[in-house]
């Protein structure tokens, strides 16, 4: 495990589909030189292998992958809806077990028309993956997240939000 001053970094991006998680996780990962672990990719691979996915689904496997990277001192960005407290607690456990600094960020899109446009205009980038419809997003169960910094992605460019996320990572919060 890295020394305290060299603690690995675990950034957990959560939020409903269409809030920008994957786009921003990829950009932030490149900026920080971090591994980007996308739960949708893991869960689709599990489906392709004939498994039925339920919460916490891919988070359990991804947690093991994240632990390995964090123990090597590699920063990790997790990109998952994280709809329930249980999945969020899994990431807290991963950080505690590896001594990583945990930064939890919940992405929201405060403009419902913009959010709907994003959901309805997305294109599939994972073979076999079924994108959620707007109705799927509206019907999805999502428990309040009490420990995350909330960042609204509505009305801002990817670059502006990426800078805000980098600031949250640097300071642990927005001012």
Coordinates of C-alpha atoms in Angstrom, one line a residue, residues 37-113:
X37 CA -13.6 1.7 -14.6
X38 CA -17.0 1.8 -16.2
X39 CA -19.6 -0.4 -14.7
X40 CA -21.7 -0.5 -17.9
X41 CA -18.8 -2.2 -19.7
X42 CA -18.4 -4.8 -16.9
X43 CA -22.1 -5.5 -16.6
X44 CA -22.4 -5.9 -20.4
X45 CA -19.5 -8.4 -20.4
X46 CA -21.4 -10.3 -17.6
X47 CA -24.6 -10.3 -19.7
X48 CA -22.6 -11.5 -22.7
X49 CA -21.5 -14.4 -20.6
X50 CA -25.1 -15.3 -19.8
X51 CA -25.4 -13.8 -16.3
X52 CA -28.4 -11.9 -15.0
X53 CA -27.4 -8.5 -13.6
X54 CA -28.9 -7.0 -10.4
X55 CA -27.7 -4.4 -8.1
X56 CA -24.8 -4.4 -7.1
X57 CA -23.9 -6.3 -10.2
X58 CA -20.7 -5.1 -11.7
X59 CA -19.8 -3.0 -8.7
X60 CA -18.6 -6.1 -6.8
X61 CA -16.2 -7.1 -9.6
X62 CA -15.2 -3.6 -10.3
X63 CA -14.4 -3.2 -6.6
X64 CA -11.8 -6.0 -6.8
X65 CA -10.3 -4.4 -9.9
X66 CA -10.1 -1.0 -8.2
X67 CA -8.5 -2.5 -5.1
X68 CA -5.7 -4.0 -7.3
X69 CA -4.9 -0.7 -9.0
X70 CA -5.2 1.3 -5.8
X71 CA -2.8 -1.0 -4.0
X72 CA -0.3 -0.3 -6.8
X73 CA -0.8 3.5 -6.2
X74 CA -2.7 4.0 -9.4
X75 CA -5.6 6.5 -9.3
X76 CA -9.0 5.0 -10.2
X77 CA -12.1 6.7 -11.5
X78 CA -15.3 4.7 -11.1
X79 CA -18.2 5.5 -13.4
X80 CA -21.5 4.0 -12.2
X81 CA -25.0 5.2 -11.5
X82 CA -24.6 4.1 -7.8
X83 CA -28.3 4.3 -7.2
X84 CA -28.4 2.9 -3.7
X85 CA -26.5 3.4 -0.5
X86 CA -25.2 -0.2 -0.6
X87 CA -23.2 0.4 -3.8
X88 CA -21.8 3.7 -2.5
X89 CA -20.8 1.9 0.7
X90 CA -18.9 -0.6 -1.4
X91 CA -16.6 2.2 -2.7
X92 CA -16.1 3.5 0.8
X93 CA -15.0 0.0 1.8
X94 CA -12.6 -0.2 -1.1
X95 CA -11.0 3.1 -0.1
X96 CA -10.7 2.1 3.5
X97 CA -9.2 -1.3 2.6
X98 CA -6.5 0.3 0.3
X99 CA -5.9 3.5 2.2
X100 CA -7.0 5.5 -0.8
X101 CA -8.3 9.0 -0.6
X102 CA -12.0 8.8 -1.6
X103 CA -13.7 11.6 -3.5
X104 CA -17.4 11.0 -4.2
X105 CA -19.1 13.1 -6.8
X106 CA -22.8 12.9 -7.8
X107 CA -23.5 14.4 -11.2
X108 CA -26.9 15.8 -11.9
X109 CA -28.4 17.6 -14.9
X110 CA -30.6 20.3 -13.3
X111 CA -32.4 21.1 -16.6
X112 CA -34.9 18.3 -17.3
X113 CA -35.2 19.2 -21.0

